[in-house]
XYZ file of N, CA and C in Angstrom:
696
model
N -102.188 13.955 -35.173
C -103.362 13.308 -34.574
C -104.572 14.229 -34.611
N -104.326 15.508 -34.303
C -105.428 16.475 -34.296
C -106.000 16.676 -35.691
N -105.113 16.572 -36.712
C -105.577 16.715 -38.092
C -106.488 15.563 -38.482
N -106.133 14.343 -38.057
C -106.957 13.155 -38.346
C -108.310 13.285 -37.669
N -108.299 13.745 -36.427
C -109.537 13.921 -35.672
C -110.433 14.955 -36.343
N -109.831 16.027 -36.848
C -110.585 17.069 -37.528
C -111.237 16.537 -38.796
N -110.491 15.738 -39.560
C -111.019 15.148 -40.795
C -112.173 14.198 -40.468
N -111.986 13.383 -39.416
C -113.022 12.439 -39.008
C -114.285 13.168 -38.575
N -114.105 14.244 -37.812
C -115.249 15.044 -37.345
C -115.991 15.663 -38.525
N -115.239 16.155 -39.503
C -115.853 16.751 -40.692
C -116.631 15.706 -41.479
N -116.060 14.480 -41.572
C -116.734 13.395 -42.292
C -118.066 13.059 -41.635
N -118.066 12.942 -40.309
C -119.294 12.630 -39.568
C -120.321 13.730 -39.777
N -119.894 14.970 -39.690
C -120.808 16.103 -39.857
C -121.379 16.150 -41.267
N -120.500 15.922 -42.250
C -120.916 16.008 -43.657
C -121.906 14.915 -44.022
N -121.796 13.749 -43.343
C -122.666 12.624 -43.674
C -123.825 12.442 -42.696
N -123.948 13.356 -41.755
C -125.038 13.270 -40.789
C -126.360 13.615 -41.461
N -127.416 12.968 -41.011
C -128.735 13.217 -41.552
C -129.419 14.316 -40.748
N -129.853 15.338 -41.429
C -130.641 16.376 -40.769
C -132.037 15.804 -40.531
N -132.471 15.723 -39.270
C -133.788 15.123 -38.982
C -134.931 15.741 -39.782
N -134.843 17.036 -40.063
C -135.900 17.709 -40.834
C -136.026 17.103 -42.229
N -134.899 16.668 -42.790
C -134.906 16.143 -44.165
C -135.510 14.746 -44.268
N -135.704 14.073 -43.141
C -136.210 12.707 -43.174
C -137.597 12.608 -43.796
N -138.398 13.672 -43.670
C -139.750 13.649 -44.225
C -139.742 13.610 -45.753
N -138.616 13.966 -46.363
C -138.518 13.984 -47.826
C -137.760 12.772 -48.365
N -137.310 11.895 -47.466
C -136.574 10.701 -47.870
C -137.501 9.495 -47.932
N -137.012 8.430 -48.521
C -137.710 7.149 -48.486
C -137.102 6.323 -47.356
N -137.792 6.268 -46.213
C -137.304 5.466 -45.093
C -137.893 4.064 -45.245
N -137.080 3.140 -45.653
C -137.569 1.788 -45.946
C -137.696 0.964 -44.667
N -138.870 0.379 -44.473
C -139.107 -0.477 -43.312
C -139.865 -1.727 -43.747
N -139.695 -2.781 -42.969
C -140.469 -3.999 -43.200
C -141.587 -4.042 -42.177
N -142.815 -4.096 -42.656
C -143.970 -4.129 -41.760
C -144.545 -5.534 -41.731
N -144.805 -6.030 -40.521
C -145.406 -7.352 -40.352
C -146.839 -7.194 -39.874
N -147.781 -7.669 -40.690
C -149.193 -7.624 -40.317
C -149.479 -8.693 -39.263
N -150.640 -8.612 -38.656
C -150.990 -9.575 -37.618
C -151.207 -10.979 -38.166
N -151.418 -11.097 -39.471
C -151.536 -12.421 -40.086
C -150.173 -12.960 -40.541
N -149.094 -12.288 -40.081
C -147.697 -12.670 -40.341
C -147.199 -12.299 -41.744
N -148.079 -11.742 -42.553
C -147.637 -11.303 -43.872
C -146.714 -10.090 -43.718
N -145.659 -10.076 -44.518
C -144.699 -8.979 -44.455
C -144.747 -8.154 -45.735
N -144.510 -6.866 -45.592
C -144.512 -5.973 -46.750
C -143.517 -4.841 -46.521
N -142.811 -4.473 -47.566
C -141.854 -3.374 -47.490
C -142.571 -2.060 -47.785
N -142.377 -1.076 -46.908
C -142.928 0.259 -47.099
C -141.799 1.273 -47.154
N -142.027 2.339 -47.883
C -141.109 3.470 -47.881
C -141.854 4.662 -47.295
N -141.474 5.027 -46.074
C -142.144 6.117 -45.383
C -141.618 7.450 -45.899
N -142.535 8.324 -46.247
C -142.184 9.659 -46.712
C -143.410 10.549 -46.572
N -143.222 11.817 -46.772
C -144.357 12.721 -46.791
C -144.946 12.697 -48.198
N -146.140 12.139 -48.322
C -146.760 11.926 -49.625
C -147.683 13.095 -49.966
N -147.151 14.048 -50.687
C -147.918 15.245 -51.043
C -148.350 15.159 -52.503
N -149.637 15.029 -52.724
C -150.174 14.944 -54.077
C -149.948 16.266 -54.813
N -149.520 16.174 -56.066
C -149.221 17.388 -56.839
C -150.449 18.264 -57.028
N -151.639 17.654 -56.946
C -152.868 18.435 -57.095
C -153.148 19.325 -55.881
N -152.396 19.100 -54.812
C -152.644 19.854 -53.576
C -151.647 20.984 -53.357
N -150.690 21.122 -54.260
C -149.608 22.084 -54.030
C -150.015 23.537 -54.252
N -150.961 23.784 -55.137
C -151.278 25.167 -55.504
C -152.586 25.682 -54.906
N -153.085 25.006 -53.886
C -154.309 25.467 -53.235
C -153.977 26.652 -52.333
N -154.563 27.823 -52.578
C -154.241 28.996 -51.757
C -154.773 28.860 -50.341
N -154.032 29.392 -49.391
C -154.467 29.381 -47.995
C -155.085 30.736 -47.689
N -156.395 30.782 -47.724
C -157.124 32.022 -47.456
C -158.478 31.678 -46.866
N -159.160 32.669 -46.344
C -160.480 32.438 -45.749
C -161.451 31.871 -46.772
N -161.343 32.355 -48.017
C -162.241 31.895 -49.076
C -162.007 30.411 -49.400
N -160.761 29.962 -49.255
C -160.439 28.570 -49.579
C -161.190 27.595 -48.692
N -161.535 28.044 -47.490
C -162.154 27.144 -46.519
C -163.673 27.278 -46.464
N -164.244 27.959 -47.432
C -165.703 28.026 -47.478
C -166.247 26.670 -47.894
N -167.432 26.340 -47.415
C -168.033 25.034 -47.730
C -168.174 24.834 -49.232
N -168.556 25.904 -49.926
C -168.778 25.808 -51.364
C -167.477 25.515 -52.102
N -166.411 26.195 -51.723
C -165.126 25.983 -52.387
C -164.564 24.604 -52.097
N -164.709 24.174 -50.852
C -164.196 22.854 -50.475
C -164.918 21.746 -51.237
N -166.224 21.858 -51.359
C -167.000 20.806 -52.026
C -166.818 20.808 -53.535
N -166.604 21.984 -54.140
C -166.548 22.071 -55.603
C -165.138 22.100 -56.182
N -164.198 22.716 -55.461
C -162.901 22.995 -56.074
C -161.703 22.276 -55.458
N -161.854 21.772 -54.248
C -160.724 21.104 -53.596
C -160.757 19.616 -53.926
N -159.694 19.070 -54.553
C -159.680 17.638 -54.896
C -159.832 16.752 -53.657
N -160.436 15.616 -53.845
C -160.695 14.691 -52.738
C -159.408 14.292 -52.026
N -158.331 14.091 -52.797
C -157.083 13.631 -52.206
C -156.404 14.699 -51.336
N -156.917 15.918 -51.386
C -156.333 17.010 -50.591
C -157.106 17.271 -49.307
N -158.168 16.506 -49.081
C -159.007 16.725 -47.895
C -158.864 15.555 -46.934
N -158.682 15.879 -45.663
C -158.581 14.851 -44.628
C -159.545 15.207 -43.503
N -160.364 14.247 -43.117
C -161.362 14.474 -42.069
C -161.200 13.426 -40.986
N -161.202 13.874 -39.740
C -161.050 12.961 -38.614
C -162.128 13.234 -37.575
N -162.637 12.159 -36.992
C -163.593 12.305 -35.894
C -162.794 12.525 -34.614
N -162.954 13.689 -34.025
C -162.142 14.036 -32.855
C -163.003 14.371 -31.635
N -164.253 13.931 -31.654
C -165.156 14.291 -30.560
C -165.212 13.236 -29.466
N -164.537 12.103 -29.680
C -164.531 11.055 -28.659
C -163.258 11.159 -27.822
N -163.184 10.360 -26.765
C -161.972 10.334 -25.955
C -161.818 11.545 -25.059
N -160.624 11.705 -24.534
C -160.296 12.802 -23.615
C -159.011 13.464 -24.090
N -159.014 14.768 -24.263
C -157.818 15.477 -24.719
C -156.689 15.268 -23.710
N -155.543 14.839 -24.222
C -154.400 14.552 -23.365
C -153.494 15.773 -23.199
N -152.785 15.875 -22.071
C -151.850 16.993 -21.877
C -150.662 16.862 -22.820
N -149.854 17.891 -22.900
C -148.682 17.847 -23.773
C -147.609 16.913 -23.222
N -147.518 16.825 -21.899
C -146.531 15.962 -21.265
C -147.218 15.028 -20.270
N -146.783 13.773 -20.229
C -147.299 12.814 -19.248
C -146.681 13.103 -17.887
N -145.366 13.237 -17.867
C -144.629 13.662 -16.674
C -143.230 14.104 -17.107
N -142.408 14.483 -16.158
C -141.078 15.003 -16.483
C -140.139 13.931 -17.022
N -140.464 12.670 -16.789
C -139.579 11.584 -17.199
C -139.796 11.135 -18.638
N -141.025 11.258 -19.126
C -141.379 10.734 -20.448
C -141.314 11.840 -21.501
N -140.511 11.624 -22.531
C -140.390 12.602 -23.612
C -141.608 12.526 -24.538
N -142.144 13.691 -24.886
C -143.201 13.778 -25.887
C -142.555 14.116 -27.225
N -142.879 13.351 -28.257
C -142.199 13.494 -29.546
C -143.113 14.040 -30.634
N -142.493 14.684 -31.607
C -143.203 15.112 -32.806
C -142.938 14.100 -33.911
N -143.497 14.356 -35.073
C -143.324 13.441 -36.207
C -141.853 13.325 -36.615
N -141.108 14.413 -36.521
C -139.700 14.393 -36.917
C -138.907 13.414 -36.058
N -139.133 13.456 -34.740
C -138.426 12.536 -33.851
C -138.849 11.088 -34.096
N -140.133 10.887 -34.420
C -140.600 9.528 -34.720
C -139.925 9.016 -35.999
N -139.831 9.855 -37.012
C -139.162 9.471 -38.254
C -137.697 9.133 -37.996
N -137.048 9.934 -37.175
C -135.637 9.678 -36.861
C -135.480 8.359 -36.102
N -136.412 8.079 -35.192
C -136.390 6.827 -34.437
C -136.552 5.631 -35.374
N -137.483 5.732 -36.315
C -137.692 4.649 -37.291
C -136.449 4.471 -38.159
N -135.910 5.592 -38.639
C -134.776 5.562 -39.561
C -133.510 4.997 -38.919
N -133.209 5.436 -37.701
C -131.920 5.096 -37.100
C -131.971 3.994 -36.048
N -133.187 3.653 -35.569
C -133.255 2.697 -34.464
C -134.166 1.495 -34.753
N -135.480 1.698 -34.771
C -136.393 0.552 -34.839
C -136.271 -0.256 -36.129
N -135.958 0.396 -37.255
C -135.824 -0.342 -38.515
C -134.485 -1.065 -38.614
N -133.489 -0.588 -37.856
C -132.162 -1.180 -37.923
C -131.896 -2.176 -36.789
N -132.550 -1.995 -35.661
C -132.311 -2.874 -34.515
C -133.631 -3.149 -33.783
N -134.535 -3.917 -34.420
C -135.855 -4.171 -33.827
C -135.818 -4.989 -32.537
N -134.680 -5.620 -32.232
C -134.583 -6.370 -30.983
C -134.424 -5.450 -29.778
N -134.002 -4.228 -30.024
C -133.774 -3.284 -28.922
C -134.711 -2.086 -28.956
N -135.331 -1.821 -30.121
C -136.179 -0.643 -30.274
C -137.497 -1.028 -30.945
N -138.579 -0.341 -30.562
C -139.876 -0.639 -31.177
C -140.787 0.582 -31.155
N -141.477 0.779 -32.266
C -142.556 1.756 -32.354
C -143.837 0.985 -32.082
N -144.581 1.370 -31.037
C -145.668 0.526 -30.531
C -147.037 1.182 -30.683
N -147.888 0.524 -31.442
C -149.285 0.919 -31.594
C -150.072 0.248 -30.469
N -150.634 1.051 -29.560
C -151.313 0.509 -28.383
C -152.805 0.277 -28.606
N -153.282 0.502 -29.822
C -154.710 0.348 -30.106
C -155.083 -1.116 -30.295
N -156.364 -1.372 -30.367
C -156.846 -2.731 -30.576
C -156.446 -3.223 -31.968
N -156.354 -4.549 -32.147
C -155.941 -5.116 -33.438
C -156.770 -4.636 -34.623
N -158.069 -4.400 -34.427
C -158.910 -3.955 -35.542
C -158.431 -2.624 -36.094
N -157.931 -1.745 -35.216
C -157.379 -0.461 -35.669
C -156.044 -0.680 -36.379
N -155.210 -1.515 -35.774
C -153.889 -1.804 -36.339
C -154.020 -2.415 -37.730
N -154.984 -3.322 -37.885
C -155.203 -3.968 -39.182
C -155.715 -3.001 -40.239
N -156.463 -2.013 -39.792
C -157.033 -1.063 -40.739
C -155.977 -0.106 -41.277
N -155.122 0.396 -40.366
C -154.119 1.379 -40.787
C -153.211 1.698 -39.606
N -151.904 1.725 -39.851
C -150.968 2.100 -38.801
C -149.703 2.671 -39.426
N -148.741 3.029 -38.601
C -147.463 3.533 -39.099
C -146.611 2.332 -39.516
N -146.099 2.308 -40.733
C -145.313 1.157 -41.198
C -144.140 0.856 -40.262
N -143.964 -0.425 -39.982
C -142.866 -0.847 -39.126
C -143.218 -0.920 -37.656
N -144.409 -0.440 -37.281
C -144.811 -0.493 -35.880
C -145.285 -1.899 -35.521
N -145.306 -2.188 -34.222
C -145.850 -3.458 -33.740
C -147.086 -3.157 -32.901
N -147.973 -4.131 -32.792
C -149.228 -3.939 -32.071
C -149.150 -4.569 -30.678
N -149.229 -3.728 -29.650
C -149.295 -4.200 -28.266
C -150.499 -3.508 -27.622
N -151.695 -4.087 -27.780
C -152.897 -3.457 -27.232
C -152.847 -3.361 -25.712
N -153.356 -2.261 -25.186
C -153.357 -2.067 -23.736
C -154.073 -3.213 -23.026
N -155.149 -3.709 -23.628
C -155.943 -4.776 -23.011
C -155.128 -6.051 -22.779
N -154.094 -6.269 -23.587
C -153.307 -7.497 -23.472
C -152.284 -7.448 -22.341
N -152.108 -6.296 -21.721
C -151.089 -6.152 -20.688
C -151.528 -6.706 -19.339
N -152.816 -6.892 -19.170
C -153.360 -7.407 -17.918
C -153.749 -8.867 -18.125
N -153.247 -9.732 -17.271
C -153.429 -11.176 -17.459
C -154.895 -11.583 -17.393
N -155.297 -12.364 -18.377
C -156.644 -12.923 -18.435
C -156.496 -14.367 -18.900
N -157.009 -15.289 -18.129
C -156.864 -16.706 -18.435
C -157.388 -17.051 -19.831
N -158.401 -16.321 -20.283
C -158.981 -16.584 -21.599
C -158.141 -16.005 -22.738
N -157.225 -15.095 -22.412
C -156.397 -14.460 -23.448
C -154.928 -14.476 -23.029
N -154.502 -15.593 -22.459
C -153.138 -15.652 -21.937
C -152.075 -15.633 -23.041
N -152.411 -16.163 -24.209
C -151.450 -16.136 -25.319
C -151.140 -14.702 -25.726
N -152.183 -13.873 -25.776
C -151.997 -12.462 -26.125
C -151.164 -11.747 -25.058
N -151.381 -12.120 -23.802
C -150.639 -11.528 -22.691
C -149.143 -11.818 -22.829
N -148.805 -13.095 -23.015
C -147.399 -13.472 -23.127
C -146.747 -12.852 -24.367
N -147.490 -12.777 -25.449
C -146.952 -12.198 -26.679
C -146.656 -10.711 -26.509
N -147.545 -9.998 -25.816
C -147.359 -8.561 -25.609
C -146.051 -8.285 -24.886
N -145.794 -9.022 -23.826
C -144.573 -8.798 -23.039
C -143.325 -9.280 -23.782
N -143.479 -10.343 -24.521
C -142.352 -10.835 -25.329
C -141.964 -9.815 -26.393
N -142.973 -9.206 -27.026
C -142.711 -8.209 -28.067
C -141.940 -7.000 -27.554
N -142.023 -6.754 -26.251
C -141.342 -5.599 -25.661
C -140.056 -5.981 -24.943
N -139.697 -7.266 -25.001
C -138.450 -7.712 -24.380
C -138.524 -7.817 -22.873
N -139.732 -7.991 -22.343
C -139.932 -8.061 -20.895
C -140.062 -9.524 -20.469
N -139.322 -9.902 -19.446
C -139.391 -11.263 -18.917
C -140.382 -11.306 -17.756
N -141.310 -12.249 -17.827
C -142.323 -12.392 -16.778
C -141.766 -13.271 -15.657
N -141.733 -12.733 -14.437
C -141.215 -13.465 -13.287
C -142.341 -14.129 -12.507
N -143.332 -13.345 -12.131
C -144.461 -13.858 -11.342
C -145.704 -13.058 -11.706
N -146.652 -13.709 -12.391
C -147.857 -13.020 -12.856
C -148.696 -12.526 -11.687
N -148.895 -13.381 -10.707
C -149.780 -13.024 -9.595
C -149.256 -11.847 -8.779
N -147.935 -11.738 -8.683
C -147.337 -10.652 -7.906
C -146.911 -9.471 -8.782
N -147.240 -9.551 -10.086
C -146.868 -8.504 -11.035
C -145.367 -8.218 -10.999
N -144.567 -9.281 -11.040
C -143.124 -9.130 -11.038
C -142.571 -9.406 -12.433
N -141.768 -8.462 -12.919
C -141.226 -8.566 -14.267
C -139.756 -8.156 -14.263
N -139.026 -8.670 -15.228
C -137.619 -8.309 -15.410
C -137.527 -7.399 -16.635
N -137.152 -6.136 -16.399
C -137.088 -5.153 -17.484
C -135.649 -4.898 -17.953
N -134.722 -5.758 -17.546
C -133.314 -5.512 -17.884
C -133.061 -5.534 -19.394
N -133.875 -6.287 -20.138
C -133.721 -6.337 -21.601
C -134.917 -5.704 -22.326
N -135.658 -4.885 -21.603
C -136.819 -4.226 -22.212
C -136.379 -3.299 -23.343
N -137.182 -3.248 -24.391
C -136.861 -2.412 -25.544
C -137.081 -0.933 -25.219
N -136.368 -0.077 -25.928
C -136.643 1.354 -25.901
C -137.767 1.600 -26.899
N -138.859 2.193 -26.428
C -140.070 2.223 -27.248
C -140.699 3.612 -27.336
N -141.451 3.799 -28.422
C -142.346 4.948 -28.580
C -143.760 4.392 -28.640
N -144.628 4.888 -27.767
C -146.028 4.463 -27.754
C -146.893 5.513 -28.455
N -147.918 5.060 -29.176
C -148.870 5.988 -29.795
C -150.226 5.318 -29.916
N -151.255 6.139 -30.169
C -152.595 5.595 -30.447
C -153.266 6.474 -31.507
N -154.549 6.810 -31.353
C -155.275 7.486 -32.437
C -154.980 8.977 -32.581
N -154.681 9.651 -31.474
C -154.447 11.083 -31.572
C -154.400 11.742 -30.209
N -154.344 13.079 -30.162
C -154.217 13.808 -28.899
C -155.389 13.610 -27.942
N -156.511 13.097 -28.446
C -157.675 12.849 -27.592
C -157.752 11.378 -27.147
N -156.782 10.582 -27.582
C -156.794 9.141 -27.296
C -155.977 8.851 -26.032
N -156.587 8.289 -24.997
C -155.880 8.053 -23.730
C -155.160 6.712 -23.633
N -155.258 5.887 -24.675
C -154.745 4.516 -24.566
C -153.233 4.471 -24.377
N -152.489 5.243 -25.168
C -151.028 5.220 -25.028
C -150.601 5.813 -23.690
N -151.331 6.831 -23.209
C -151.039 7.416 -21.904
C -151.245 6.386 -20.804
N -152.357 5.646 -20.884
C -152.651 4.599 -19.898
C -151.571 3.515 -19.928
N -151.122 3.174 -21.133
C -150.090 2.151 -21.269
C -148.801 2.573 -20.569
N -148.380 3.804 -20.826
C -147.140 4.309 -20.222
C -147.254 4.361 -18.701
N -148.359 4.875 -18.195
C -148.542 4.953 -16.744
C -148.597 3.566 -16.113
N -149.219 2.633 -16.814
C -149.295 1.254 -16.313
C -147.897 0.654 -16.210
N -147.092 0.851 -17.247
C -145.740 0.311 -17.241
C -144.846 1.001 -16.212
N -145.047 2.285 -16.005
C -144.284 2.993 -14.971
C -144.531 2.360 -13.605
N -145.779 2.012 -13.348
C -146.125 1.376 -12.071
C -145.545 -0.029 -11.951
N -145.367 -0.707 -13.095
C -144.788 -2.055 -13.066
C -143.274 -2.029 -12.908
N -142.661 -0.892 -13.280
C -141.216 -0.787 -13.170
C -140.458 -0.661 -14.476
N -141.192 -0.497 -15.582
C -140.520 -0.278 -16.886
C -139.683 0.998 -16.773
N -138.403 0.976 -17.140
C -137.551 2.166 -17.014
C -138.115 3.351 -17.793
N -138.292 4.475 -17.121
C -138.879 5.656 -17.759
C -138.024 6.151 -18.921
N -136.714 5.977 -18.823
C -135.829 6.458 -19.892
C -135.882 5.592 -21.142
N -136.655 4.489 -21.064
C -136.816 3.626 -22.238
C -138.186 3.792 -22.880
N -138.988 4.735 -22.378
C -140.317 4.962 -22.936
C -140.463 6.399 -23.421
N -141.077 6.538 -24.611
C -141.371 7.852 -25.173
C -142.802 7.859 -25.688
N -143.328 9.034 -25.966
C -144.738 9.161 -26.323
C -144.898 10.020 -27.578
N -145.543 9.450 -28.598
C -145.938 10.228 -29.774
C -147.382 10.653 -29.566
N -147.589 11.846 -29.064
C -148.919 12.337 -28.707
C -149.831 12.485 -29.927
N -149.259 12.901 -31.051
C -150.071 13.166 -32.240
C -150.780 11.941 -32.774
N -150.154 10.776 -32.657
C -150.779 9.537 -33.087
C -151.192 9.517 -34.550
N -152.127 8.636 -34.873
C -152.505 8.421 -36.268
C -153.156 9.641 -36.902
N -153.880 10.430 -36.136
C -154.552 11.595 -36.737
C -153.534 12.607 -37.262
N -152.493 12.893 -36.464
C -151.489 13.866 -36.898
C -150.607 13.277 -37.994
N -150.307 11.997 -37.887
C -149.490 11.331 -38.914
C -150.213 11.400 -40.266
N -151.501 11.116 -40.257
C -152.308 11.197 -41.475
C -152.456 12.637 -41.955
N -152.682 13.548 -41.027
C -152.901 14.947 -41.394
C -151.696 15.542 -42.107
N -150.516 15.032 -41.799
C -149.291 15.524 -42.432
C -148.895 14.697 -43.650
N -149.800 13.838 -44.100
C -149.615 13.051 -45.333
C -148.401 12.134 -45.286
N -148.133 11.574 -44.113
C -147.050 10.602 -43.994
C -147.588 9.201 -44.312
N -146.735 8.350 -44.826
C -147.115 7.016 -45.291
C -147.750 6.188 -44.180
N -148.848 5.500 -44.529
C -149.503 4.566 -43.609
C -149.641 3.211 -44.311
N -149.915 2.175 -43.534
C -150.068 0.844 -44.107
C -151.428 0.704 -44.794
N -151.514 -0.295 -45.657
C -152.774 -0.632 -46.293
C -153.608 -1.461 -45.317
N -154.898 -1.478 -45.544
C -155.774 -2.293 -44.697
C -155.494 -3.778 -44.935
N -155.314 -4.523 -43.851
C -155.046 -5.944 -43.975
C -156.284 -6.679 -44.469
N -156.113 -7.514 -45.467
C -157.232 -8.264 -46.038
C -157.312 -9.645 -45.415
């Protein structure tokens, strides 16, 4: 019996995926745009061959060298002067994740069991339509608060997260079938995902079912990970 157990343990170990290696794999996901169109994406670290031999030195970062010698596809610029810089941790209950953990979540959970797991983009639809992480769903923070003029969006937001609405006026919800989720927004200066998590904590969403990708779209892009195309 012990020999069989040893063989089984070796098999599991030998076939286990090293989370670090996920960035070099093709993680296939089905992404659904807000217009219901579906598209298959393969998430990977997309490193252009023209960017591999750029030396990392003080001279490389001079304005003249960047403008004349660095290929366009090797340069990434983000506006980071808006918003409020967020702390590394929201609280002791909510895990803060890096890109590796997000990739592992997509690979082993949200892409395989979307009824129980979800990667959630908390930004407005215009941002989601422009570019997001493939396989994520859009649950804007604004849709979480009931508004008679946008009640369809309200019900859809809670349905997408597996939350049953008991009483809107009393803010009563059933979280027994709530999905295990990772929330993200534009980047470390974006407070939207933080506000979403804190709002749900106050409503009673189980803390052990919520995680936070602090880096958001800016860090995902900066590391050349696959993003969706702009919805037409």
